[in-house]
Coordinates of C-alpha atoms in Angstrom, one line a residue:
M6 CA -37.3 32.8 -22.5
N7 CA -38.8 34.3 -19.3
T8 CA -39.3 32.1 -16.3
P9 CA -41.4 33.3 -13.3
L10 CA -39.7 32.9 -10.0
P11 CA -41.8 31.0 -7.4
E12 CA -44.1 33.1 -5.3
T13 CA -42.8 36.5 -6.5
G14 CA -44.1 36.5 -10.0
V15 CA -40.9 38.2 -11.0
S16 CA -39.3 36.8 -14.2
R17 CA -35.7 36.3 -15.1
E18 CA -33.9 35.5 -18.3
T19 CA -32.7 31.9 -18.8
P20 CA -30.5 31.1 -21.7
E21 CA -32.0 28.9 -24.5
P22 CA -30.5 25.4 -24.6
S23 CA -27.7 25.2 -27.3
E24 CA -28.8 23.2 -30.3
A25 CA -25.4 21.7 -31.0
P26 CA -22.1 21.2 -29.3
V27 CA -19.7 24.2 -29.6
S28 CA -16.7 23.4 -31.8
R29 CA -13.2 25.0 -32.2
E30 CA -10.5 24.4 -34.7
T31 CA -7.1 23.3 -33.7
E32 CA -4.0 23.1 -36.0
S33 CA -2.9 19.6 -34.9
T34 CA -6.1 17.7 -34.4
G35 CA -8.8 19.4 -36.4
P36 CA -12.3 20.1 -35.0
V37 CA -12.6 19.3 -31.3
V38 CA -16.0 18.9 -29.8
V39 CA -16.2 20.6 -26.3
T40 CA -18.4 18.4 -24.1
A41 CA -19.1 18.6 -20.4
P42 CA -15.8 17.9 -18.5
V43 CA -15.4 14.4 -17.1
S44 CA -13.1 13.8 -14.1
P45 CA -10.7 10.9 -14.7
F46 CA -11.1 10.0 -11.0
G47 CA -14.9 10.0 -11.0
P48 CA -17.4 7.2 -11.6
H49 CA -17.5 5.4 -14.9
P50 CA -19.3 7.3 -17.7
A51 CA -22.7 6.2 -18.7
P52 CA -23.2 4.3 -22.0
G53 CA -23.2 6.7 -24.9
T54 CA -21.3 9.5 -23.2
A55 CA -17.8 10.6 -24.0
P56 CA -15.3 7.8 -22.9
Y57 CA -12.3 8.4 -20.6
R58 CA -8.8 8.6 -22.0
T59 CA -7.1 5.2 -21.9
A60 CA -3.9 4.5 -20.0
G61 CA -2.3 4.2 -23.5
D62 CA -3.5 7.8 -24.3
V63 CA -1.8 9.1 -21.1
A64 CA 1.4 7.2 -21.7
A65 CA 1.5 8.5 -25.3
G66 CA 1.0 12.0 -24.1
A67 CA 3.7 11.7 -21.6
L68 CA 6.2 10.8 -24.3
L69 CA 5.7 14.2 -25.8
T70 CA 7.3 15.8 -22.7
D71 CA 11.0 16.2 -21.9
D72 CA 10.5 14.0 -18.9
D73 CA 8.1 11.1 -19.5
S74 CA 8.0 10.1 -15.8
T75 CA 6.9 13.4 -14.3
P76 CA 4.9 13.0 -11.0
L77 CA 1.8 14.5 -12.7
A78 CA 2.1 12.1 -15.7
R79 CA 2.5 9.1 -13.4
S80 CA -0.4 10.1 -11.1
V81 CA -2.9 10.4 -14.0
E82 CA -1.6 7.2 -15.5
H83 CA -1.8 5.4 -12.2
A84 CA -5.5 6.5 -11.7
L85 CA -6.5 5.4 -15.2
L86 CA -4.6 2.1 -15.1
V87 CA -6.3 1.3 -11.8
R88 CA -9.7 2.1 -13.2
E89 CA -8.9 -0.3 -16.2
G90 CA -7.9 -3.0 -13.8
R91 CA -4.4 -3.1 -15.3
R92 CA -1.0 -2.9 -13.6
L93 CA 1.4 0.0 -14.0
S94 CA 3.3 0.1 -17.3
E95 CA 6.7 0.7 -15.7
P96 CA 7.7 -2.6 -13.8
L97 CA 9.9 -2.7 -10.7
P98 CA 12.8 -5.0 -10.5
R99 CA 12.2 -8.4 -8.9
P100 CA 14.4 -9.1 -6.0
A101 CA 16.7 -12.1 -6.5
R102 CA 14.9 -14.0 -3.7
T103 CA 11.7 -13.4 -1.7
R104 CA 12.1 -10.7 0.8
V105 CA 10.3 -11.2 4.1
M106 CA 9.7 -7.8 5.6
V107 CA 8.3 -7.2 9.1
V108 CA 6.2 -4.0 9.5
A109 CA 6.5 -3.2 13.2
N110 CA 6.3 -0.3 15.7
Q111 CA 5.2 -0.9 19.2
K112 CA 3.8 2.6 19.4
G113 CA 0.2 2.6 18.1
G114 CA -1.3 5.1 15.8
V115 CA 1.7 5.5 13.6
G116 CA 0.3 4.3 10.4
K117 CA 1.8 0.8 10.7
T118 CA -1.1 -1.3 9.3
T119 CA -2.0 1.5 6.8
S120 CA 1.6 1.5 5.5
A121 CA 1.8 -2.3 5.3
V122 CA -1.3 -2.7 3.2
N123 CA -0.7 0.3 1.0
M124 CA 2.9 -0.6 0.3
A125 CA 1.9 -4.2 -0.5
A126 CA -0.8 -2.9 -2.9
A127 CA 1.6 -0.4 -4.5
L128 CA 4.2 -3.2 -5.0
A129 CA 1.5 -5.4 -6.5
Q130 CA 0.2 -2.7 -8.9
H131 CA 3.8 -2.5 -10.2
G132 CA 3.5 -6.2 -11.2
L133 CA 5.3 -7.8 -8.2
R134 CA 3.8 -10.7 -6.4
V135 CA 3.0 -9.9 -2.8
L136 CA 1.8 -11.8 0.3
V137 CA 0.6 -10.0 3.4
I138 CA 0.4 -11.8 6.7
D139 CA -1.9 -10.2 9.2
L140 CA -0.4 -10.9 12.6
D141 CA -2.6 -8.3 14.5
P142 CA -5.6 -9.7 16.3
Q143 CA -7.6 -6.6 15.4
G144 CA -7.5 -7.8 11.7
N145 CA -7.3 -4.3 10.4
A146 CA -5.0 -5.4 7.4
S147 CA -7.5 -8.1 6.5
T148 CA -10.3 -5.6 6.5
A149 CA -8.4 -3.1 4.3
L150 CA -7.5 -5.8 1.8
G151 CA -11.1 -6.9 1.5
V152 CA -10.7 -10.5 2.7
D153 CA -13.0 -12.7 4.9
H154 CA -11.7 -12.8 8.5
H155 CA -14.7 -13.7 10.7
R156 CA -14.3 -16.3 13.5
G157 CA -13.7 -19.7 12.1
T158 CA -11.9 -18.6 8.9
P159 CA -8.5 -20.2 8.5
S160 CA -6.1 -17.6 9.8
T161 CA -2.6 -16.9 11.2
Y162 CA -3.8 -18.3 14.5
D163 CA -4.1 -21.8 12.8
A164 CA -0.7 -21.4 11.2
I165 CA 1.0 -20.5 14.4
V166 CA -0.8 -22.6 17.1
D167 CA -2.1 -25.5 15.1
E168 CA 0.7 -25.6 12.3
L169 CA -1.9 -25.5 9.5
A170 CA -0.1 -24.9 6.2
L171 CA -0.3 -21.5 4.8
T172 CA -1.4 -22.9 1.4
E173 CA -4.7 -23.8 3.2
I174 CA -5.1 -20.3 4.6
V175 CA -4.0 -17.8 1.9
Q176 CA -6.8 -15.8 0.2
P177 CA -6.4 -13.6 -2.9
S178 CA -7.2 -9.9 -2.4
G179 CA -10.4 -9.1 -4.3
E180 CA -9.2 -5.4 -5.0
V181 CA -5.6 -5.8 -6.2
E182 CA -4.1 -8.3 -8.7
N183 CA -0.9 -10.1 -7.6
L184 CA -1.8 -9.6 -3.9
W185 CA -2.6 -12.4 -1.4
V186 CA -3.4 -12.4 2.3
V187 CA -3.1 -14.6 5.3
P188 CA -6.0 -13.1 7.4
A189 CA -6.1 -12.6 11.1
T190 CA -9.2 -13.5 13.2
I191 CA -10.1 -12.6 16.9
D192 CA -8.8 -16.1 17.8
L193 CA -5.3 -14.6 17.5
A194 CA -5.8 -12.6 20.7
G195 CA -5.5 -15.7 22.7
A196 CA -2.4 -16.9 20.9
E197 CA 0.0 -15.1 23.2
I198 CA -1.0 -17.2 26.1
E199 CA -1.3 -20.5 24.1
L200 CA 2.3 -20.0 22.6
V201 CA 3.9 -19.9 26.0
S202 CA 3.6 -23.7 26.5
L203 CA 4.5 -24.6 23.0
V204 CA 7.8 -26.0 21.7
A205 CA 9.9 -23.5 19.6
R206 CA 7.2 -20.9 20.3
E207 CA 9.3 -18.0 18.9
S208 CA 9.8 -19.6 15.4
R209 CA 6.4 -21.0 14.6
L210 CA 5.7 -18.3 11.9
R211 CA 9.2 -18.7 10.4
K212 CA 8.6 -22.3 10.0
A213 CA 5.1 -21.7 8.4
I214 CA 6.6 -19.1 5.9
H215 CA 9.5 -21.2 4.9
A216 CA 7.2 -24.2 4.2
H217 CA 5.2 -22.3 1.6
P218 CA 6.3 -23.5 -1.8
L219 CA 6.0 -20.0 -3.3
V220 CA 8.4 -18.4 -0.8
F221 CA 12.1 -18.6 -1.8
G222 CA 11.0 -20.8 -4.7
E223 CA 12.7 -20.6 -8.2
G224 CA 9.7 -20.3 -10.4
E225 CA 8.1 -17.2 -11.9
D226 CA 5.1 -17.6 -9.6
R227 CA 7.1 -17.2 -6.4
F228 CA 6.3 -14.3 -4.1
D229 CA 8.6 -11.3 -4.4
Y230 CA 7.7 -9.8 -1.1
V231 CA 6.2 -11.1 2.1
L232 CA 5.0 -8.3 4.4
V233 CA 4.1 -9.2 8.0
D234 CA 1.8 -6.7 9.8
C235 CA 2.6 -6.9 13.5
P236 CA 0.5 -5.9 16.6
P237 CA 1.5 -2.7 18.3
S238 CA 3.3 -4.5 21.1
L239 CA 6.5 -6.5 21.7
G240 CA 4.9 -9.8 22.6
L241 CA 5.3 -13.3 21.4
L242 CA 3.5 -12.5 18.1
T243 CA 5.8 -9.7 17.2
L244 CA 8.8 -11.9 18.4
N245 CA 7.6 -14.5 15.9
A246 CA 7.6 -12.0 13.1
L247 CA 11.1 -10.8 14.0
V248 CA 12.4 -14.3 13.9
A249 CA 10.7 -14.9 10.6
G250 CA 11.8 -11.8 8.8
D251 CA 14.9 -10.9 6.9
E252 CA 14.4 -7.1 7.3
M253 CA 12.1 -4.5 8.9
L254 CA 10.1 -1.7 7.7
I255 CA 9.4 0.8 10.5
P256 CA 6.8 3.5 10.0
I257 CA 7.4 6.6 12.1
Q258 CA 4.8 9.3 12.6
A259 CA 6.2 12.8 11.9
E260 CA 5.1 14.1 15.3
Y261 CA 6.7 15.0 18.7
Y262 CA 6.5 11.6 20.3
A263 CA 7.6 9.8 17.2
L264 CA 10.8 8.4 18.6
E265 CA 9.3 7.4 22.0
G266 CA 9.4 3.6 22.4
L267 CA 11.6 3.3 19.2
G268 CA 14.6 2.6 21.4
Q269 CA 13.0 -0.4 23.0
L270 CA 12.1 -1.8 19.6
L271 CA 15.6 -1.4 18.4
E272 CA 16.9 -3.1 21.6
T273 CA 14.6 -6.0 20.9
V274 CA 15.8 -6.2 17.3
E275 CA 19.4 -6.4 18.5
M276 CA 18.5 -9.1 21.0
V277 CA 16.8 -11.1 18.3
K278 CA 19.7 -10.7 16.0
K279 CA 22.1 -11.9 18.7
H280 CA 20.2 -15.0 19.8
L281 CA 17.5 -16.0 17.2
N282 CA 17.9 -14.4 13.9
P283 CA 21.3 -12.9 12.9
E284 CA 20.1 -12.0 9.4
L285 CA 17.4 -9.5 10.7
T286 CA 18.2 -5.8 9.5
V287 CA 16.3 -2.6 9.7
S288 CA 16.4 -1.8 6.0
T289 CA 13.6 0.8 5.6
I290 CA 12.1 3.6 7.7
L291 CA 9.0 5.4 6.4
L292 CA 7.8 8.8 7.7
T293 CA 4.0 8.9 7.9
M294 CA 1.3 11.6 8.7
Y295 CA 3.7 14.2 7.4
D296 CA 2.3 17.7 7.4
A297 CA 4.5 20.0 5.1
R298 CA 2.8 23.1 6.5
T299 CA 4.4 22.7 9.9
R300 CA 7.8 23.1 11.2
L301 CA 7.3 20.2 13.6
S302 CA 7.0 17.7 10.8
A303 CA 10.1 19.0 9.1
G304 CA 12.0 18.9 12.3
V305 CA 11.0 15.4 13.1
A306 CA 11.9 14.3 9.6
D307 CA 15.3 15.9 9.9
E308 CA 15.9 14.2 13.3
V309 CA 15.0 10.8 12.0
R310 CA 17.1 11.2 9.0
E311 CA 20.1 12.3 11.1
H312 CA 19.7 9.2 13.3
F313 CA 19.0 6.6 10.5
G314 CA 20.6 8.1 7.4
D315 CA 19.9 6.2 4.1
Q316 CA 17.5 3.8 5.9
V317 CA 14.9 6.6 5.7
L318 CA 12.9 6.9 2.4
R319 CA 13.0 10.3 0.8
T320 CA 9.3 9.9 0.2
A321 CA 7.1 10.8 3.2
I322 CA 3.4 9.9 3.5
P323 CA 1.2 12.9 4.1
R324 CA -1.8 13.3 6.3
S325 CA -4.7 12.3 4.1
V326 CA -8.5 11.9 4.8
R327 CA -8.6 9.5 1.8
I328 CA -6.1 7.1 3.5
S329 CA -8.3 7.0 6.6
E330 CA -11.5 6.5 4.7
A331 CA -10.3 3.7 2.4
P332 CA -10.3 0.8 5.0
S333 CA -14.1 1.5 5.8
Y334 CA -14.8 0.4 2.2
G335 CA -12.6 -2.7 2.4
Q336 CA -10.0 -1.1 0.1
T337 CA -6.5 0.4 0.2
V338 CA -6.2 4.1 -0.9
M339 CA -4.5 2.6 -4.0
T340 CA -7.8 1.6 -5.3
Y341 CA -10.2 3.8 -3.3
D342 CA -8.7 7.1 -4.7
P343 CA -5.7 6.3 -6.9
G344 CA -5.2 9.9 -7.9
S345 CA -5.0 11.1 -4.2
S346 CA -1.9 12.4 -2.7
G347 CA -1.8 9.5 -0.3
A348 CA -2.0 6.9 -3.1
L349 CA 0.7 8.7 -5.1
S350 CA 3.0 8.9 -2.1
Y351 CA 2.7 5.2 -1.2
L352 CA 3.3 4.4 -5.0
E353 CA 6.5 6.5 -4.9
A354 CA 7.6 5.0 -1.6
A355 CA 7.1 1.5 -2.9
R356 CA 9.1 2.4 -6.0
E357 CA 12.0 3.9 -4.0
M358 CA 12.1 1.0 -1.6
A359 CA 12.1 -1.6 -4.4
V360 CA 14.7 0.0 -6.4
K361 CA 17.0 0.6 -3.3
L362 CA 16.6 -3.0 -2.2
A363 CA 17.2 -4.3 -5.7
G364 CA 20.8 -3.0 -5.5
E365 CA 21.4 -6.2 -3.4
G366 CA 20.7 -8.2 -6.5
S367 CA 17.6 -8.5 -8.7
E368 CA 16.3 -10.0 -12.0
G369 CA 14.2 -8.4 -14.7
N370 CA 10.5 -8.3 -14.1
G371 CA 9.1 -9.8 -17.2
R372 CA 5.5 -10.0 -16.0

């Protein structure tokens, strides 16, 4: 068919539309209809179009390989399972008791809040029950997890200053099953001053956490992890978190100034261990914003691993535009783009951390 081009009057050949889908024969499956390719990470298909593969299809296909847990198979399975609203098929071991982890680094811009919310979401997608406590007045963790945190919403301020029970404050995350949030509001900005005159000011958060019936409980519905996202400072709010926690997760940016200020944080940790919380340990260090193309990132990673050894996770979180975009949509990267390199890295980091910590005693995850 000849079609005149606009204004020129010149014609060009355009192919006639195909009357039927092209078919090809395969030995194993018989005729296969070749249709327009559909990305497993794109929007849902319209009614009547070819459906996406189910997570079961992906899992069945993975079993045909020599290694049924290859990164590629896991990445596709993860994306499809998130789309279907289901948790990952491979459960992680439950810790023997609730682990209260403080996510802290006084240096800003190192991916602290980003790591807190994405590690929490990754653990929850593996079937573990996770509570995130937002202790940063900016409320970025609350935003990323899609919970209400406008002024007047019950928040960590009410728990710390007014001793309101956490059961009255906790909200479920709308994006991820098995994930709950204690939000932060702007009121928390004044808590540093108000705490100065209060009795036992450094242990208010610990008291609130231990009073929650699903923390350190014995039932199947207890929390497996409590992650506390701290402000980028070493004030009374961070001190409350250090007194409340059993262990610390420290995100470190893979850049030149990564270790600046870390010494002061570790000195504070030692002081807290000596006087307020002898059980506190630095159990996990996570490298963030890693750029494999540069020698600088590799050099920083080597230096951090030399200083901290097995505390440093083998998995590093790469620089990723998708990780940065996700909070603006009220999501973690785990649901915003589950097939992205950032989501898969957090998924692997959470798996590595949970398995490593389970060495201290765990029970089968039957959920």
